[in-house]
Short mmCIF file of C-alpha atoms and ligand atoms in Angstrom, two decimals:
data_model
loop_
_atom_site.label_atom_id
_atom_site.label_comp_id
_atom_site.label_asym_id
_atom_site.label_seq_id
_atom_site.Cartn_x
_atom_site.Cartn_y
_atom_site.Cartn_z
CA MET T 1 1.63 -10.97 58.33
CA ASN T 2 1.85 -13.84 55.86
CA SER T 3 -1.49 -15.56 56.24
CA SER T 4 -0.98 -18.08 53.44
CA LEU T 5 0.34 -20.87 55.61
CA PRO T 6 0.50 -24.14 53.64
CA VAL T 7 -1.88 -26.73 55.03
CA VAL T 8 -1.89 -30.53 54.73
CA ARG T 9 -4.84 -32.60 55.85
CA ASP T 10 -3.63 -36.18 55.60
CA THR T 11 -0.73 -38.29 56.79
CA PRO T 12 0.89 -39.00 53.38
CA GLY T 13 0.94 -35.23 52.64
CA LEU T 14 2.50 -34.54 56.04
CA ARG T 15 5.09 -37.30 55.70
CA SER T 16 6.21 -36.29 52.22
CA GLN T 17 6.80 -32.71 53.38
CA VAL T 18 8.77 -33.86 56.44
CA ALA T 19 10.77 -36.29 54.26
CA ALA T 20 11.64 -33.47 51.83
CA TRP T 21 12.89 -31.30 54.71
CA ARG T 22 14.84 -34.19 56.18
CA LYS T 23 16.52 -34.84 52.83
CA HIS T 24 17.97 -31.34 53.12
CA GLY T 25 19.22 -31.99 56.64
CA LEU T 26 16.62 -29.71 58.27
CA ARG T 27 15.55 -30.16 61.89
CA VAL T 28 11.75 -30.34 62.26
CA GLY T 29 9.65 -29.32 65.28
CA LEU T 30 5.98 -30.10 65.97
CA VAL T 31 3.56 -28.05 68.09
CA PRO T 32 0.28 -29.93 68.71
CA THR T 33 -2.75 -27.69 69.40
CA MET T 34 -6.53 -27.75 69.44
CA GLY T 35 -6.71 -24.26 67.89
CA ALA T 36 -8.32 -21.14 69.42
CA LEU T 37 -4.75 -19.96 69.52
CA HIS T 38 -3.34 -17.36 71.92
CA GLU T 39 0.11 -16.16 72.93
CA GLY T 40 0.71 -19.37 74.92
CA HIS T 41 0.46 -21.48 71.77
CA LEU T 42 2.43 -18.95 69.72
CA SER T 43 5.25 -18.96 72.27
CA LEU T 44 5.59 -22.71 71.65
CA VAL T 45 5.86 -22.04 67.91
CA ARG T 46 8.50 -19.35 68.50
CA THR T 47 10.52 -21.59 70.82
CA ALA T 48 10.30 -24.42 68.29
CA LYS T 49 11.42 -22.07 65.54
CA GLU T 50 14.50 -21.04 67.57
CA LYS T 51 15.56 -24.69 67.83
CA CYS T 52 14.33 -26.11 64.51
CA HIS T 53 14.63 -25.12 60.85
CA ARG T 54 11.00 -25.96 60.15
CA VAL T 55 7.97 -25.94 62.45
CA ILE T 56 4.68 -27.76 61.96
CA ALA T 57 1.63 -26.89 64.06
CA SER T 58 -1.19 -29.39 64.22
CA LEU T 59 -4.78 -28.32 64.72
CA PHE T 60 -7.21 -30.98 65.81
CA VAL T 61 -9.94 -30.71 68.44
CA ASN T 62 -9.58 -34.21 69.78
CA PRO T 63 -12.99 -35.70 70.64
CA ARG T 64 -11.41 -38.51 72.67
CA GLN T 65 -10.16 -36.17 75.38
CA PHE T 66 -13.60 -34.70 76.10
CA ALA T 67 -16.21 -36.53 78.20
CA PRO T 68 -19.77 -36.45 76.79
CA HIS T 69 -20.79 -33.68 79.24
CA GLU T 70 -17.74 -31.52 78.46
CA ASP T 71 -17.30 -28.63 76.00
CA PHE T 72 -16.33 -30.42 72.75
CA ASP T 73 -19.24 -28.92 70.80
CA ARG T 74 -18.75 -25.37 72.01
CA TYR T 75 -14.91 -25.45 71.91
CA PRO T 76 -13.92 -22.35 69.84
CA ARG T 77 -12.92 -23.16 66.23
CA ASP T 78 -11.50 -20.67 63.68
CA GLU T 79 -8.93 -22.25 61.37
CA ALA T 80 -8.48 -19.16 59.17
CA SER T 81 -7.61 -16.95 62.12
CA ASP T 82 -5.36 -19.62 63.69
CA SER T 83 -3.55 -20.10 60.39
CA GLY T 84 -2.74 -16.37 60.18
CA LEU T 85 -1.46 -16.30 63.76
CA LEU T 86 0.73 -19.36 63.16
CA ALA T 87 2.22 -17.86 59.99
CA GLY T 88 3.03 -14.66 61.90
CA ALA T 89 4.82 -16.66 64.61
CA GLY T 90 7.09 -18.39 62.05
CA CYS T 91 5.23 -21.66 61.56
CA ASP T 92 5.96 -23.32 58.21
CA LEU T 93 3.13 -25.85 57.87
CA LEU T 94 -0.31 -26.42 59.33
CA TYR T 95 -1.41 -30.02 59.77
CA ALA T 96 -5.20 -30.03 60.10
CA PRO T 97 -6.51 -33.58 59.79
CA ASP T 98 -10.21 -34.25 60.19
CA ARG T 99 -11.74 -36.82 62.45
CA ALA T 100 -11.82 -39.56 59.79
CA ILE T 101 -8.06 -39.22 59.28
CA MET T 102 -7.27 -39.43 62.99
CA TYR T 103 -9.91 -42.02 63.90
CA PRO T 104 -10.91 -43.98 60.79
CA ALA T 105 -13.75 -46.48 61.05
CA GLY T 106 -12.71 -49.41 63.21
CA PHE T 107 -10.12 -47.43 65.20
CA ALA T 108 -9.59 -49.54 68.32
CA THR T 109 -6.40 -48.46 70.08
CA ASN T 110 -6.20 -46.52 73.31
CA VAL T 111 -2.83 -45.47 74.76
CA ILE T 112 -2.96 -45.62 78.56
CA VAL T 113 -0.06 -44.29 80.61
CA SER T 114 -0.36 -45.58 84.19
CA ASP T 115 0.82 -43.96 87.42
CA VAL T 116 1.46 -40.39 86.31
CA SER T 117 -2.02 -40.26 84.67
CA THR T 118 -3.83 -41.49 87.77
CA PRO T 119 -3.95 -38.62 90.30
CA LEU T 120 -5.27 -35.03 89.97
CA GLU T 121 -6.64 -34.56 86.43
CA GLY T 122 -6.85 -38.35 86.11
CA GLU T 123 -9.19 -38.45 89.08
CA PHE T 124 -11.49 -35.64 87.94
CA ARG T 125 -11.33 -36.30 84.16
CA PRO T 126 -10.80 -40.10 83.94
CA HIS T 127 -11.17 -40.16 80.12
CA PHE T 128 -8.74 -37.30 79.56
CA PHE T 129 -5.19 -38.66 79.50
CA GLY T 130 -6.15 -41.73 77.48
CA GLY T 131 -7.49 -39.36 74.82
CA VAL T 132 -4.44 -37.10 75.01
CA ALA T 133 -1.86 -39.92 74.95
CA THR T 134 -3.61 -41.60 72.02
CA VAL T 135 -3.81 -38.48 69.88
CA VAL T 136 -0.29 -37.29 70.75
CA ALA T 137 1.16 -40.75 70.00
CA LYS T 138 -0.55 -40.59 66.61
CA LEU T 139 0.63 -37.05 65.88
CA LEU T 140 4.23 -37.89 66.86
CA LEU T 141 4.22 -41.03 64.69
CA GLN T 142 2.51 -39.32 61.77
CA ALA T 143 4.93 -36.39 61.67
CA LEU T 144 8.03 -38.03 63.20
CA PRO T 145 9.55 -34.63 64.04
CA ASP T 146 12.90 -34.24 65.79
CA ALA T 147 11.22 -32.48 68.71
CA ALA T 148 7.70 -31.69 69.92
CA TYR T 149 6.81 -28.71 72.12
CA PHE T 150 4.23 -28.69 74.92
CA GLY T 151 3.22 -26.08 77.51
CA GLU T 152 3.89 -26.39 81.23
CA LYS T 153 0.41 -24.85 81.53
CA ASP T 154 -0.80 -28.45 81.21
CA TYR T 155 1.88 -29.76 83.51
CA GLN T 156 0.57 -33.24 84.23
CA GLN T 157 -0.13 -33.71 80.51
CA LEU T 158 3.51 -32.84 79.79
CA GLN T 159 4.70 -35.49 82.27
CA VAL T 160 2.30 -38.06 80.77
CA ILE T 161 3.59 -37.35 77.25
CA LYS T 162 7.24 -37.55 78.38
CA ARG T 163 6.55 -40.90 80.04
CA MET T 164 4.72 -42.23 76.98
CA ALA T 165 7.48 -41.20 74.54
CA ARG T 166 10.09 -42.86 76.77
CA ASP T 167 8.05 -46.02 77.32
CA LEU T 168 7.16 -46.49 73.63
CA ASP T 169 10.62 -45.52 72.30
CA ILE T 170 9.09 -42.79 70.17
CA PRO T 171 12.22 -41.09 68.81
CA VAL T 172 11.07 -37.51 69.42
CA GLU T 173 12.49 -35.11 72.01
CA ILE T 174 9.64 -33.83 74.21
CA VAL T 175 10.24 -30.21 75.23
CA GLY T 176 8.30 -28.36 77.97
CA CYS T 177 7.84 -24.58 77.64
CA ALA T 178 6.99 -22.03 80.36
CA THR T 179 3.38 -20.93 80.91
CA VAL T 180 2.48 -17.63 79.25
CA ARG T 181 0.29 -15.40 81.44
CA GLU T 182 -1.95 -12.36 81.06
CA HIS T 183 -0.75 -9.10 82.69
CA ASP T 184 -2.57 -9.96 85.93
CA GLY T 185 -0.99 -13.41 86.05
CA LEU T 186 -3.89 -15.50 84.75
CA ALA T 187 -2.49 -18.40 82.71
CA MET T 188 -3.60 -17.97 79.10
CA SER T 189 -6.12 -20.58 78.02
CA SER T 190 -8.56 -20.98 75.16
CA ARG T 191 -11.22 -21.55 77.83
CA ASN T 192 -10.68 -18.07 79.35
CA ALA T 193 -12.97 -16.88 76.52
CA TYR T 194 -15.87 -18.53 78.38
CA LEU T 195 -15.45 -16.29 81.45
CA SER T 196 -17.81 -13.39 82.26
CA ALA T 197 -16.20 -10.10 83.38
CA ASP T 198 -16.79 -11.00 87.05
CA GLU T 199 -15.41 -14.51 86.60
CA ARG T 200 -12.41 -13.12 84.75
CA ARG T 201 -11.57 -10.92 87.77
CA ILE T 202 -11.80 -13.87 90.15
CA ALA T 203 -9.79 -16.10 87.78
CA ALA T 204 -6.77 -13.82 88.18
CA ARG T 205 -6.68 -14.63 91.92
CA LEU T 206 -5.68 -18.24 91.34
CA ASN T 207 -2.02 -17.63 90.50
CA HIS T 208 -1.65 -15.30 93.51
CA ILE T 209 -3.13 -17.95 95.78
CA LEU T 210 -0.60 -20.46 94.42
CA HIS T 211 2.26 -17.99 94.95
CA ASP T 212 1.17 -17.48 98.58
CA ALA T 213 0.97 -21.25 99.07
CA ILE T 214 4.49 -21.68 97.71
CA LYS T 215 5.78 -19.09 100.18
CA ALA T 216 4.05 -20.87 103.06
CA ALA T 217 5.42 -24.26 102.00
CA ARG T 218 8.92 -22.87 101.65
CA SER T 219 8.72 -21.30 105.07
CA GLY T 220 8.11 -24.76 106.50
CA ASP T 221 4.32 -24.99 106.90
CA ALA T 222 2.99 -28.56 106.64
CA ILE T 223 2.16 -29.48 103.02
CA MET T 224 -1.37 -30.68 103.79
CA GLU T 225 -2.13 -27.51 105.71
CA VAL T 226 -0.78 -25.34 102.87
CA GLU T 227 -2.99 -27.18 100.36
CA ALA T 228 -6.09 -26.84 102.53
CA GLU T 229 -5.44 -23.15 103.20
CA ALA T 230 -4.99 -22.44 99.45
CA ALA T 231 -8.29 -24.22 98.69
CA ARG T 232 -10.02 -22.11 101.40
CA HIS T 233 -8.59 -18.92 99.83
CA ALA T 234 -9.79 -19.97 96.37
CA ALA T 235 -13.31 -20.57 97.70
CA ALA T 236 -13.23 -17.21 99.52
CA ALA T 237 -12.08 -15.49 96.31
CA GLY T 238 -15.22 -16.72 94.56
CA PHE T 239 -14.26 -19.97 92.84
CA THR T 240 -17.47 -21.97 92.82
CA SER T 241 -15.81 -25.33 93.29
CA ILE T 242 -12.23 -26.50 93.83
CA ASP T 243 -11.26 -29.88 92.35
CA TYR T 244 -7.81 -29.82 93.94
CA VAL T 245 -4.90 -27.73 95.15
CA ALA T 246 -1.97 -30.10 95.57
CA ILE T 247 1.78 -29.98 96.09
CA ARG T 248 3.26 -32.99 94.31
CA ASP T 249 6.52 -34.55 93.20
CA ALA T 250 7.41 -32.62 90.04
CA GLU T 251 7.94 -35.73 87.92
CA THR T 252 5.66 -38.45 89.27
CA LEU T 253 2.86 -36.17 90.59
CA GLN T 254 2.70 -38.38 93.70
CA PRO T 255 2.06 -36.74 97.10
CA VAL T 256 5.05 -35.38 99.05
CA ASN T 257 5.53 -34.70 102.73
CA ASP T 258 8.30 -32.14 102.33
CA LEU T 259 10.23 -30.19 99.72
CA ALA T 260 13.33 -32.41 99.70
CA HIS T 261 12.83 -33.13 95.96
CA PRO T 262 11.61 -30.81 93.18
CA ALA T 263 7.90 -30.21 93.72
CA ARG T 264 5.05 -28.56 91.83
CA ILE T 265 1.87 -26.96 93.08
CA LEU T 266 -1.12 -27.72 90.84
CA ALA T 267 -4.72 -26.54 91.03
CA ALA T 268 -8.02 -27.02 89.22
CA ALA T 269 -11.03 -24.90 90.09
CA TRP T 270 -14.37 -23.92 88.62
CA LEU T 271 -15.94 -20.55 87.89
CA GLY T 272 -19.51 -21.41 86.99
CA LYS T 273 -19.30 -23.77 84.01
CA THR T 274 -15.64 -23.06 83.27
CA ARG T 275 -12.86 -25.18 84.69
CA LEU T 276 -9.44 -23.54 85.06
CA ILE T 277 -6.11 -25.19 85.81
CA ASP T 278 -2.78 -23.68 86.81
CA ASN T 279 0.52 -24.83 88.31
CA MET T 280 3.92 -23.54 89.38
CA ALA T 281 7.29 -24.84 90.49
CA VAL T 282 7.60 -24.93 94.30
P1 AMP Q 1 -4.39 -26.87 73.64
O1 AMP Q 1 -4.71 -26.20 72.34
O2 AMP Q 1 -5.11 -26.28 74.79
O3 AMP Q 1 -4.45 -28.37 73.56
O4 AMP Q 1 -2.85 -26.54 73.92
C1 AMP Q 1 -1.87 -26.83 72.98
C2 AMP Q 1 -0.52 -26.65 73.61
O5 AMP Q 1 -0.38 -25.31 74.05
C3 AMP Q 1 -0.32 -27.54 74.86
O6 AMP Q 1 1.00 -28.03 74.86
C4 AMP Q 1 -0.55 -26.55 75.97
O7 AMP Q 1 0.12 -26.91 77.17
C5 AMP Q 1 0.05 -25.29 75.38
N1 AMP Q 1 -0.45 -24.11 76.09
C6 AMP Q 1 -1.75 -23.78 76.32
N2 AMP Q 1 -1.83 -22.64 77.05
C7 AMP Q 1 -0.54 -22.26 77.30
C8 AMP Q 1 0.05 -21.18 78.01
N3 AMP Q 1 -0.69 -20.25 78.64
N4 AMP Q 1 1.40 -21.09 78.06
C9 AMP Q 1 2.17 -22.04 77.44
N5 AMP Q 1 1.66 -23.08 76.75
C10 AMP Q 1 0.32 -23.20 76.68
#
């Protein structure tokens, strides 16, 4: 594995590399990450590499998307290991800005995407999408890639970013990529590292509960009843608290009464101090 991935840490360095590639007619893809990389992240890099001549991964643990009581300080950080993994997946450049580059003194702008940010994650983590939209807007404008790749694992985030790029005329194609799962179906997440062995076993139940709920909804059970039943199953499986299990319009994330339009089931639930999210197409 080539672990000597070139790294740039500031915007001029990033832009001059992208400009050099562009001059040669190369298509450039960007994969934004917060590090602690796993197969889910690497699948985004591989997909980007299939569609683009050059792929940049960014690594920045974005303080603005964590509330003060959340896990910013204990979020896993290992740039050397991440850099090796990225090189092995075909990444060409690591962009690893520090906080002063992303949020210099006097930084005063917050990108707020209404409507699609409001329900679900927006309700339980009110600071979150403002932080995400702000940092992703910056990363897109700093790199100005042809395309940027995001996981469906964070489904509402993907819809928020698509809306933002459309609304602000950011000339970057936003591409969603399928969720990568462990063998037992648990969606890969950097936060899975927080789980004890017992919690890890319970965590794997979530995707099965969502599958069962999809079956029930497709067989005609009332949406609200399906959601409530799935939440009961999650509690019975050992989840300590359920923030939501919801079947929503796949684009707007607004409630639906039936499956006449494409819909998505989304869930967020706690195991002790760890919050897990998952979602699937209905
Ligand atoms: P994060 O480092 O958690 O901010 O995630 C960076 C990107 O990787 C986001 O676009 C995530 O949606 C994506 N991602 C995280 N986990 C997965 C997964 N299991 N499958 C696919 N994409 C993922």
